[in-house]
Amino acid sequence: MGIFVTFEGMECCGKSTQLHLLARWLRERGHDAIETREPGGTDIGESIRELLRSGNVSGTFSSRAEILLFEASRAQHMEEKILPAIAAGKIVLCDRFHDSTTVYQGVARAVDADAVSFLNGFASHGRVPDMTILLDIGVRESFRRMDARGAIRDRIESEDENFFQKVRDGYRMLAEDVRFFTVDGMSSIAEIHGKIRDEFARRFF
């Protein structure tokens, strides 16, 4: 049976970079590591991702419509890619998973917690990550990095400081679970990678 690891955190916290570095480290040691992301990961999921993140849509998503689109992408992702890879003994590294839905839609959008929990479990077939890596940075640092990137913010990135403070608070609450490994996202890329690599080896090797 394979290993399922997810990366979580605020916008521009560095999780995608760290996911790539861990995947490379694993492959160098002969492991079959799969990189994927949410929303997305499949052709259908990527189409949903574009719809969710684009500001070029008519009207405003209701909170219920938004969460159902995220869960639709996840359901397709699980059945088409993640579960088959785990069954084949591969290590799946996923950029965001249902913890993002819990904090972005459940906490920040105030969607009913029981509904979020049910939908997360339904879409993911009840599969919980074996390890979740949380890169923690503050809201103002997240905004600074988004501005430094120079790209136009997408629909979700355009939310205000209050929204993202709720997101960060939600993550820090979830991180009390032993499944999580929290890393200070203000450290250097090399230092963060070293901590993640060592913790991964401690837990699974």
PDB file of C-alpha atoms in Angstrom:
ATOM      1  CA  MET A   1       0.000   0.000   0.000  1.00  0.00           C
ATOM      2  CA  GLY A   2       1.255   3.479  -0.866  1.00  0.00           C
ATOM      3  CA  ILE A   3       1.625   6.669   1.147  1.00  0.00           C
ATOM      4  CA  PHE A   4      -0.577   9.748   0.849  1.00  0.00           C
ATOM      5  CA  VAL A   5       0.928  13.109   1.871  1.00  0.00           C
ATOM      6  CA  THR A   6      -0.696  16.518   1.478  1.00  0.00           C
ATOM      7  CA  PHE A   7       0.724  20.045   1.598  1.00  0.00           C
ATOM      8  CA  GLU A   8      -1.343  22.876   3.044  1.00  0.00           C
ATOM      9  CA  GLY A   9      -1.015  26.566   3.857  1.00  0.00           C
ATOM     10  CA  MET A  10      -1.793  30.155   2.946  1.00  0.00           C
ATOM     11  CA  GLU A  11      -1.396  31.536  -0.565  1.00  0.00           C
ATOM     12  CA  CYS A  12       2.286  31.729  -1.587  1.00  0.00           C
ATOM     13  CA  CYS A  13       3.464  29.884   1.525  1.00  0.00           C
ATOM     14  CA  GLY A  14       5.877  27.763  -0.550  1.00  0.00           C
ATOM     15  CA  LYS A  15       4.033  24.453  -0.458  1.00  0.00           C
ATOM     16  CA  SER A  16       4.321  23.796  -4.199  1.00  0.00           C
ATOM     17  CA  THR A  17       8.086  24.330  -4.086  1.00  0.00           C
ATOM     18  CA  GLN A  18       8.445  22.013  -1.103  1.00  0.00           C
ATOM     19  CA  LEU A  19       6.266  19.361  -2.717  1.00  0.00           C
ATOM     20  CA  HIS A  20       8.538  19.332  -5.793  1.00  0.00           C
ATOM     21  CA  LEU A  21      11.664  19.132  -3.624  1.00  0.00           C
ATOM     22  CA  LEU A  22      10.311  16.209  -1.607  1.00  0.00           C
ATOM     23  CA  ALA A  23       9.257  14.396  -4.783  1.00  0.00           C
ATOM     24  CA  ARG A  24      12.744  14.814  -6.245  1.00  0.00           C
ATOM     25  CA  TRP A  25      14.364  13.590  -3.019  1.00  0.00           C
ATOM     26  CA  LEU A  26      12.128  10.504  -3.000  1.00  0.00           C
ATOM     27  CA  ARG A  27      12.819   9.698  -6.655  1.00  0.00           C
ATOM     28  CA  GLU A  28      16.551  10.000  -6.092  1.00  0.00           C
ATOM     29  CA  ARG A  29      16.147   7.210  -3.558  1.00  0.00           C
ATOM     30  CA  GLY A  30      14.230   4.971  -5.915  1.00  0.00           C
ATOM     31  CA  HIS A  31      10.671   5.691  -4.783  1.00  0.00           C
ATOM     32  CA  ASP A  32       7.776   6.227  -7.191  1.00  0.00           C
ATOM     33  CA  ALA A  33       6.424   9.646  -6.198  1.00  0.00           C
ATOM     34  CA  ILE A  34       3.371  11.184  -7.869  1.00  0.00           C
ATOM     35  CA  GLU A  35       2.845  14.984  -7.793  1.00  0.00           C
ATOM     36  CA  THR A  36      -0.687  16.306  -8.062  1.00  0.00           C
ATOM     37  CA  ARG A  37      -2.880  19.171  -6.878  1.00  0.00           C
ATOM     38  CA  GLU A  38      -6.366  20.283  -5.864  1.00  0.00           C
ATOM     39  CA  PRO A  39      -8.533  21.513  -7.276  1.00  0.00           C
ATOM     40  CA  GLY A  40      -7.291  19.758 -10.402  1.00  0.00           C
ATOM     41  CA  GLY A  41      -5.179  16.675 -10.895  1.00  0.00           C
ATOM     42  CA  THR A  42      -7.319  15.349 -13.758  1.00  0.00           C
ATOM     43  CA  ASP A  43      -8.651  16.856 -16.980  1.00  0.00           C
ATOM     44  CA  ILE A  44     -12.080  17.321 -15.413  1.00  0.00           C
ATOM     45  CA  GLY A  45     -10.561  18.658 -12.208  1.00  0.00           C
ATOM     46  CA  GLU A  46      -8.408  21.179 -14.060  1.00  0.00           C
ATOM     47  CA  SER A  47     -11.473  22.497 -15.870  1.00  0.00           C
ATOM     48  CA  ILE A  48     -13.225  22.938 -12.527  1.00  0.00           C
ATOM     49  CA  ARG A  49     -10.095  24.628 -11.145  1.00  0.00           C
ATOM     50  CA  GLU A  50     -10.146  27.192 -13.924  1.00  0.00           C
ATOM     51  CA  LEU A  51     -13.813  27.933 -13.247  1.00  0.00           C
ATOM     52  CA  LEU A  52     -13.265  28.264  -9.489  1.00  0.00           C
ATOM     53  CA  ARG A  53     -10.210  30.482  -9.635  1.00  0.00           C
ATOM     54  CA  SER A  54     -11.187  32.703 -12.546  1.00  0.00           C
ATOM     55  CA  GLY A  55     -12.609  36.128 -11.899  1.00  0.00           C
ATOM     56  CA  ASN A  56     -14.064  36.137 -15.403  1.00  0.00           C
ATOM     57  CA  VAL A  57     -17.388  34.537 -14.565  1.00  0.00           C
ATOM     58  CA  SER A  58     -20.801  36.147 -14.570  1.00  0.00           C
ATOM     59  CA  GLY A  59     -22.258  36.507 -11.102  1.00  0.00           C
ATOM     60  CA  THR A  60     -20.885  35.404  -7.745  1.00  0.00           C
ATOM     61  CA  PHE A  61     -20.560  31.820  -6.539  1.00  0.00           C
ATOM     62  CA  SER A  62     -22.760  30.976  -3.587  1.00  0.00           C
ATOM     63  CA  SER A  63     -20.841  29.288  -0.771  1.00  0.00           C
ATOM     64  CA  ARG A  64     -22.716  26.037  -1.392  1.00  0.00           C
ATOM     65  CA  ALA A  65     -22.037  26.066  -5.118  1.00  0.00           C
ATOM     66  CA  GLU A  66     -18.355  26.768  -4.488  1.00  0.00           C
ATOM     67  CA  ILE A  67     -17.829  23.908  -2.052  1.00  0.00           C
ATOM     68  CA  LEU A  68     -19.699  21.466  -4.296  1.00  0.00           C
ATOM     69  CA  LEU A  69     -17.382  22.335  -7.191  1.00  0.00           C
ATOM     70  CA  PHE A  70     -14.316  21.731  -5.025  1.00  0.00           C
ATOM     71  CA  GLU A  71     -15.764  18.389  -3.915  1.00  0.00           C
ATOM     72  CA  ALA A  72     -16.626  17.404  -7.500  1.00  0.00           C
ATOM     73  CA  SER A  73     -13.006  17.959  -8.495  1.00  0.00           C
ATOM     74  CA  ARG A  74     -11.869  15.938  -5.465  1.00  0.00           C
ATOM     75  CA  ALA A  75     -14.184  13.018  -6.189  1.00  0.00           C
ATOM     76  CA  GLN A  76     -12.861  12.741  -9.746  1.00  0.00           C
ATOM     77  CA  HIS A  77      -9.286  13.137  -8.517  1.00  0.00           C
ATOM     78  CA  MET A  78      -9.629  10.367  -5.948  1.00  0.00           C
ATOM     79  CA  GLU A  79     -11.211   7.838  -8.300  1.00  0.00           C
ATOM     80  CA  GLU A  80      -9.113   8.575 -11.358  1.00  0.00           C
ATOM     81  CA  LYS A  81      -5.694   9.249  -9.864  1.00  0.00           C
ATOM     82  CA  ILE A  82      -5.076   9.169  -6.109  1.00  0.00           C
ATOM     83  CA  LEU A  83      -6.677   5.891  -5.036  1.00  0.00           C
ATOM     84  CA  PRO A  84      -5.233   3.864  -7.963  1.00  0.00           C
ATOM     85  CA  ALA A  85      -1.753   5.274  -7.244  1.00  0.00           C
ATOM     86  CA  ILE A  86      -1.971   4.420  -3.543  1.00  0.00           C
ATOM     87  CA  ALA A  87      -3.210   0.917  -4.377  1.00  0.00           C
ATOM     88  CA  ALA A  88      -0.206   0.508  -6.689  1.00  0.00           C
ATOM     89  CA  GLY A  89       2.163   1.293  -3.811  1.00  0.00           C
ATOM     90  CA  LYS A  90       3.148   4.782  -4.962  1.00  0.00           C
ATOM     91  CA  ILE A  91       3.791   7.845  -2.812  1.00  0.00           C
ATOM     92  CA  VAL A  92       1.205  10.505  -3.646  1.00  0.00           C
ATOM     93  CA  LEU A  93       2.118  14.119  -2.861  1.00  0.00           C
ATOM     94  CA  CYS A  94      -0.865  16.443  -3.209  1.00  0.00           C
ATOM     95  CA  ASP A  95      -0.858  20.245  -3.178  1.00  0.00           C
ATOM     96  CA  ARG A  96      -3.976  20.880  -1.047  1.00  0.00           C
ATOM     97  CA  PHE A  97      -6.685  18.406  -0.081  1.00  0.00           C
ATOM     98  CA  HIS A  98      -9.779  18.429   2.112  1.00  0.00           C
ATOM     99  CA  ASP A  99      -8.157  20.495   4.881  1.00  0.00           C
ATOM    100  CA  SER A 100      -8.198  23.426   2.450  1.00  0.00           C
ATOM    101  CA  THR A 101     -11.938  22.962   2.041  1.00  0.00           C
ATOM    102  CA  THR A 102     -12.388  22.821   5.802  1.00  0.00           C
ATOM    103  CA  VAL A 103     -10.641  26.150   6.370  1.00  0.00           C
ATOM    104  CA  TYR A 104     -11.470  28.103   3.201  1.00  0.00           C
ATOM    105  CA  GLN A 105     -15.114  27.074   2.837  1.00  0.00           C
ATOM    106  CA  GLY A 106     -15.916  25.806   6.328  1.00  0.00           C
ATOM    107  CA  VAL A 107     -14.156  28.395   8.481  1.00  0.00           C
ATOM    108  CA  ALA A 108     -13.682  31.453   6.257  1.00  0.00           C
ATOM    109  CA  ARG A 109     -16.947  31.080   4.271  1.00  0.00           C
ATOM    110  CA  ALA A 110     -18.829  29.777   7.343  1.00  0.00           C
ATOM    111  CA  VAL A 111     -20.347  26.761   5.579  1.00  0.00           C
ATOM    112  CA  ASP A 112     -21.903  24.412   8.136  1.00  0.00           C
ATOM    113  CA  ALA A 113     -19.138  22.300   9.718  1.00  0.00           C
ATOM    114  CA  ASP A 114     -21.131  19.071   9.634  1.00  0.00           C
ATOM    115  CA  ALA A 115     -21.922  19.570   5.955  1.00  0.00           C
ATOM    116  CA  VAL A 116     -18.249  20.235   5.170  1.00  0.00           C
ATOM    117  CA  SER A 117     -17.182  17.122   7.067  1.00  0.00           C
ATOM    118  CA  PHE A 118     -19.734  14.958   5.262  1.00  0.00           C
ATOM    119  CA  LEU A 119     -18.861  16.310   1.820  1.00  0.00           C
ATOM    120  CA  ASN A 120     -15.125  15.938   2.438  1.00  0.00           C
ATOM    121  CA  GLY A 121     -15.585  12.343   3.518  1.00  0.00           C
ATOM    122  CA  PHE A 122     -17.899  11.514   0.635  1.00  0.00           C
ATOM    123  CA  ALA A 123     -15.658  13.001  -2.074  1.00  0.00           C
ATOM    124  CA  SER A 124     -12.469  11.490  -0.642  1.00  0.00           C
ATOM    125  CA  HIS A 125     -13.990   8.009  -0.086  1.00  0.00           C
ATOM    126  CA  GLY A 126     -13.176   8.514   3.583  1.00  0.00           C
ATOM    127  CA  ARG A 127      -9.428   8.524   2.830  1.00  0.00           C
ATOM    128  CA  VAL A 128      -7.444  10.766   5.166  1.00  0.00           C
ATOM    129  CA  PRO A 129      -3.833  11.726   4.365  1.00  0.00           C
ATOM    130  CA  ASP A 130      -1.145   9.748   6.151  1.00  0.00           C
ATOM    131  CA  MET A 131       0.685  13.020   6.776  1.00  0.00           C
ATOM    132  CA  THR A 132      -0.162  16.675   6.193  1.00  0.00           C
ATOM    133  CA  ILE A 133       2.599  19.274   5.961  1.00  0.00           C
ATOM    134  CA  LEU A 134       1.493  22.780   6.913  1.00  0.00           C
ATOM    135  CA  LEU A 135       3.714  25.694   5.900  1.00  0.00           C
ATOM    136  CA  ASP A 136       2.717  28.496   8.232  1.00  0.00           C
ATOM    137  CA  ILE A 137       3.091  32.171   7.292  1.00  0.00           C
ATOM    138  CA  GLY A 138       1.163  35.241   8.362  1.00  0.00           C
ATOM    139  CA  VAL A 139      -1.507  36.990   6.337  1.00  0.00           C
ATOM    140  CA  ARG A 140       0.589  40.079   5.581  1.00  0.00           C
ATOM    141  CA  GLU A 141       3.496  37.924   4.443  1.00  0.00           C
ATOM    142  CA  SER A 142       1.132  36.009   2.169  1.00  0.00           C
ATOM    143  CA  PHE A 143      -0.077  39.306   0.672  1.00  0.00           C
ATOM    144  CA  ARG A 144       3.505  40.567   0.305  1.00  0.00           C
ATOM    145  CA  ARG A 145       4.498  37.434  -1.603  1.00  0.00           C
ATOM    146  CA  MET A 146       1.437  37.616  -3.851  1.00  0.00           C
ATOM    147  CA  ASP A 147       2.285  41.230  -4.696  1.00  0.00           C
ATOM    148  CA  ALA A 148       5.967  40.405  -5.272  1.00  0.00           C
ATOM    149  CA  ARG A 149       4.966  37.660  -7.691  1.00  0.00           C
ATOM    150  CA  GLY A 150       3.544  40.348  -9.959  1.00  0.00           C
ATOM    151  CA  ALA A 151       0.636  38.305 -11.315  1.00  0.00           C
ATOM    152  CA  ILE A 152      -2.985  39.385 -11.099  1.00  0.00           C
ATOM    153  CA  ARG A 153      -4.649  37.770  -8.096  1.00  0.00           C
ATOM    154  CA  ASP A 154      -7.268  35.160  -8.895  1.00  0.00           C
ATOM    155  CA  ARG A 155     -10.784  35.127  -7.447  1.00  0.00           C
ATOM    156  CA  ILE A 156      -9.810  33.485  -4.161  1.00  0.00           C
ATOM    157  CA  GLU A 157      -6.511  35.338  -3.738  1.00  0.00           C
ATOM    158  CA  SER A 158      -8.484  38.586  -4.032  1.00  0.00           C
ATOM    159  CA  GLU A 159     -10.275  38.016  -0.717  1.00  0.00           C
ATOM    160  CA  ASP A 160      -9.519  40.480   2.091  1.00  0.00           C
ATOM    161  CA  GLU A 161      -7.234  40.250   5.125  1.00  0.00           C
ATOM    162  CA  ASN A 162     -10.068  39.214   7.441  1.00  0.00           C
ATOM    163  CA  PHE A 163     -10.878  36.228   5.218  1.00  0.00           C
ATOM    164  CA  PHE A 164      -7.297  35.018   5.187  1.00  0.00           C
ATOM    165  CA  GLN A 165      -6.875  35.512   8.922  1.00  0.00           C
ATOM    166  CA  LYS A 166      -9.757  33.077   9.360  1.00  0.00           C
ATOM    167  CA  VAL A 167      -8.009  30.680   6.980  1.00  0.00           C
ATOM    168  CA  ARG A 168      -4.782  30.836   8.993  1.00  0.00           C
ATOM    169  CA  ASP A 169      -6.608  30.421  12.301  1.00  0.00           C
ATOM    170  CA  GLY A 170      -8.436  27.422  10.853  1.00  0.00           C
ATOM    171  CA  TYR A 171      -5.206  25.766   9.763  1.00  0.00           C
ATOM    172  CA  ARG A 172      -3.569  26.305  13.134  1.00  0.00           C
ATOM    173  CA  MET A 173      -6.557  24.702  14.828  1.00  0.00           C
ATOM    174  CA  LEU A 174      -6.424  21.653  12.519  1.00  0.00           C
ATOM    175  CA  ALA A 175      -2.668  21.378  13.024  1.00  0.00           C
ATOM    176  CA  GLU A 176      -3.181  20.213  16.596  1.00  0.00           C
ATOM    177  CA  ASP A 177      -3.872  16.768  15.093  1.00  0.00           C
ATOM    178  CA  VAL A 178      -0.861  14.409  15.052  1.00  0.00           C
ATOM    179  CA  ARG A 179      -1.340  13.908  11.307  1.00  0.00           C
ATOM    180  CA  PHE A 180       0.053  17.416  10.802  1.00  0.00           C
ATOM    181  CA  PHE A 181       3.668  18.530  10.668  1.00  0.00           C
ATOM    182  CA  THR A 182       3.888  22.318  10.884  1.00  0.00           C
ATOM    183  CA  VAL A 183       6.901  24.185   9.520  1.00  0.00           C
ATOM    184  CA  ASP A 184       7.695  27.889   9.819  1.00  0.00           C
ATOM    185  CA  GLY A 185       7.257  29.124   6.260  1.00  0.00           C
ATOM    186  CA  MET A 186       9.558  32.087   6.951  1.00  0.00           C
ATOM    187  CA  SER A 187      12.613  29.829   7.062  1.00  0.00           C
ATOM    188  CA  SER A 188      14.817  29.326   4.005  1.00  0.00           C
ATOM    189  CA  ILE A 189      13.733  26.917   1.258  1.00  0.00           C
ATOM    190  CA  ALA A 190      16.633  24.598   2.091  1.00  0.00           C
ATOM    191  CA  GLU A 191      15.887  24.620   5.820  1.00  0.00           C
ATOM    192  CA  ILE A 192      12.197  23.892   5.278  1.00  0.00           C
ATOM    193  CA  HIS A 193      13.025  21.051   2.886  1.00  0.00           C
ATOM    194  CA  GLY A 194      15.437  19.541   5.388  1.00  0.00           C
ATOM    195  CA  LYS A 195      12.811  19.550   8.136  1.00  0.00           C
ATOM    196  CA  ILE A 196      10.164  18.022   5.864  1.00  0.00           C
ATOM    197  CA  ARG A 197      12.552  15.389   4.530  1.00  0.00           C
ATOM    198  CA  ASP A 198      13.670  14.385   8.049  1.00  0.00           C
ATOM    199  CA  GLU A 199      10.104  14.176   9.371  1.00  0.00           C
ATOM    200  CA  PHE A 200       8.961  12.176   6.361  1.00  0.00           C
ATOM    201  CA  ALA A 201      11.822   9.710   6.893  1.00  0.00           C
ATOM    202  CA  ARG A 202      11.034   9.479  10.606  1.00  0.00           C
ATOM    203  CA  ARG A 203       7.393   8.652   9.970  1.00  0.00           C
ATOM    204  CA  PHE A 204       7.650   6.287   7.027  1.00  0.00           C
ATOM    205  CA  PHE A 205      11.187   4.978   6.654  1.00  0.00           C
TER     206      PHE A 205
END
